[in-house]
Amino acid sequence: MRFSVNVATITVAVALLAACAPEAKEDPAVEAMRAAAEARSQMSAALATVITAWDTGNTDTLEAIMSPGLQRTAPDKNVNSLDEYQAMIADIHTVYPDFRITNDGSAVGPDSGFVQWTVTGTDSGVEDATGNSLKATGISRYQFEDGKIVSELVVFDTGAVLTQLQREELPRVAE
């Protein structure tokens, strides 16, 4: 009986000490690493959302991850707002009704991310369509500020695309 009373007394004393002890603070370096990992995870998810929007043509989810003043610089078309970006994706799906894009690899850093991609499609959605198919690879660099994409820089071989489509310039639905 005496043993069980001592064990109970020690257990209560340890519980009281633990309750009164100051809360242990996490090392600031660990907190910073955790925050950076969370930011990178959010940027990776944003890049996946952009690729899905391009692949499906559904741009409704872009408002959550892109700045309204989004700037896109690319060989095919520059845009100066999220609205223009969304319209451009719709235009691409009009020109290439079977448009598909795959994420061939991506990486994120402290304030930017990269996606290497491959697109395929058939030039069949506009009046002067050639009916030719294309397959092109490229890279997009996305710049983030305050958790949102503020710019995209696109690089791809326009000469290869024009050769495949047998065109002198890239097809455009709207300007």
PDB file of C-alpha atoms in Angstrom, residues 101-171:
ATOM      1  CA  ILE A 101      -0.296  19.979 -71.347  1.00  0.00           C
ATOM      2  CA  THR A 102       1.803  17.845 -69.052  1.00  0.00           C
ATOM      3  CA  ASN A 103       4.115  18.890 -66.246  1.00  0.00           C
ATOM      4  CA  ASP A 104       7.428  17.238 -67.123  1.00  0.00           C
ATOM      5  CA  GLY A 105       9.129  18.598 -64.019  1.00  0.00           C
ATOM      6  CA  SER A 106       8.873  21.485 -61.614  1.00  0.00           C
ATOM      7  CA  ALA A 107      10.850  23.165 -58.875  1.00  0.00           C
ATOM      8  CA  VAL A 108      10.188  25.954 -56.412  1.00  0.00           C
ATOM      9  CA  GLY A 109      12.498  28.351 -54.616  1.00  0.00           C
ATOM     10  CA  PRO A 110      11.997  31.095 -52.070  1.00  0.00           C
ATOM     11  CA  ASP A 111       9.907  33.324 -54.368  1.00  0.00           C
ATOM     12  CA  SER A 112       9.659  31.605 -57.745  1.00  0.00           C
ATOM     13  CA  GLY A 113       8.878  28.331 -59.423  1.00  0.00           C
ATOM     14  CA  PHE A 114       9.631  26.647 -62.726  1.00  0.00           C
ATOM     15  CA  VAL A 115       7.646  24.165 -64.777  1.00  0.00           C
ATOM     16  CA  GLN A 116       9.019  22.274 -67.750  1.00  0.00           C
ATOM     17  CA  TRP A 117       6.026  21.269 -69.844  1.00  0.00           C
ATOM     18  CA  THR A 118       4.974  19.551 -73.053  1.00  0.00           C
ATOM     19  CA  VAL A 119       1.927  20.641 -75.040  1.00  0.00           C
ATOM     20  CA  THR A 120       0.091  18.822 -77.789  1.00  0.00           C
ATOM     21  CA  GLY A 121      -2.844  19.832 -79.916  1.00  0.00           C
ATOM     22  CA  THR A 122      -4.343  20.003 -83.379  1.00  0.00           C
ATOM     23  CA  ASP A 123      -4.740  23.334 -85.202  1.00  0.00           C
ATOM     24  CA  SER A 124      -8.426  22.877 -85.994  1.00  0.00           C
ATOM     25  CA  GLY A 125     -10.489  25.457 -84.143  1.00  0.00           C
ATOM     26  CA  VAL A 126     -10.256  28.559 -86.350  1.00  0.00           C
ATOM     27  CA  GLU A 127     -11.330  29.380 -89.895  1.00  0.00           C
ATOM     28  CA  ASP A 128      -7.866  29.073 -91.464  1.00  0.00           C
ATOM     29  CA  ALA A 129      -6.929  25.949 -89.484  1.00  0.00           C
ATOM     30  CA  THR A 130      -4.270  23.716 -91.013  1.00  0.00           C
ATOM     31  CA  GLY A 131      -5.436  20.541 -89.297  1.00  0.00           C
ATOM     32  CA  ASN A 132      -1.803  19.879 -88.349  1.00  0.00           C
ATOM     33  CA  SER A 133      -0.749  18.600 -84.965  1.00  0.00           C
ATOM     34  CA  LEU A 134       1.900  20.038 -82.727  1.00  0.00           C
ATOM     35  CA  LYS A 135       4.023  18.816 -79.885  1.00  0.00           C
ATOM     36  CA  ALA A 136       6.253  21.323 -78.150  1.00  0.00           C
ATOM     37  CA  THR A 137       8.196  21.579 -74.940  1.00  0.00           C
ATOM     38  CA  GLY A 138       8.910  24.709 -73.001  1.00  0.00           C
ATOM     39  CA  ILE A 139       9.600  26.223 -69.625  1.00  0.00           C
ATOM     40  CA  SER A 140       7.582  28.697 -67.585  1.00  0.00           C
ATOM     41  CA  ARG A 141       9.056  30.692 -64.718  1.00  0.00           C
ATOM     42  CA  TYR A 142       6.514  31.965 -62.196  1.00  0.00           C
ATOM     43  CA  GLN A 143       7.323  34.794 -59.790  1.00  0.00           C
ATOM     44  CA  PHE A 144       5.456  34.890 -56.452  1.00  0.00           C
ATOM     45  CA  GLU A 145       4.700  37.828 -54.157  1.00  0.00           C
ATOM     46  CA  ASP A 146       2.628  37.540 -50.993  1.00  0.00           C
ATOM     47  CA  GLY A 147       1.716  33.966 -51.893  1.00  0.00           C
ATOM     48  CA  LYS A 148       0.322  34.794 -55.367  1.00  0.00           C
ATOM     49  CA  ILE A 149       1.755  34.457 -58.848  1.00  0.00           C
ATOM     50  CA  VAL A 150       2.520  37.933 -60.210  1.00  0.00           C
ATOM     51  CA  SER A 151       4.368  37.039 -63.409  1.00  0.00           C
ATOM     52  CA  GLU A 152       5.080  34.247 -65.854  1.00  0.00           C
ATOM     53  CA  LEU A 153       7.958  34.135 -68.327  1.00  0.00           C
ATOM     54  CA  VAL A 154       7.462  31.506 -71.050  1.00  0.00           C
ATOM     55  CA  VAL A 155      10.148  30.078 -73.318  1.00  0.00           C
ATOM     56  CA  PHE A 156       9.519  27.631 -76.160  1.00  0.00           C
ATOM     57  CA  ASP A 157      10.774  27.032 -79.697  1.00  0.00           C
ATOM     58  CA  THR A 158       8.318  28.949 -81.876  1.00  0.00           C
ATOM     59  CA  GLY A 159      10.179  27.872 -85.022  1.00  0.00           C
ATOM     60  CA  ALA A 160       9.486  24.215 -84.275  1.00  0.00           C
ATOM     61  CA  VAL A 161       5.817  24.972 -83.590  1.00  0.00           C
ATOM     62  CA  LEU A 162       5.433  26.966 -86.821  1.00  0.00           C
ATOM     63  CA  THR A 163       7.132  24.190 -88.813  1.00  0.00           C
ATOM     64  CA  GLN A 164       4.813  21.549 -87.345  1.00  0.00           C
ATOM     65  CA  LEU A 165       1.721  23.668 -88.009  1.00  0.00           C
ATOM     66  CA  GLN A 166       2.999  24.768 -91.466  1.00  0.00           C
ATOM     67  CA  ARG A 167       2.262  28.398 -90.607  1.00  0.00           C
ATOM     68  CA  GLU A 168       4.166  31.645 -90.862  1.00  0.00           C
ATOM     69  CA  GLU A 169       2.823  32.924 -87.529  1.00  0.00           C
ATOM     70  CA  LEU A 170       1.134  31.435 -84.505  1.00  0.00           C
ATOM     71  CA  PRO A 171      -2.672  31.268 -84.833  1.00  0.00           C
TER      72      PRO A 171
END
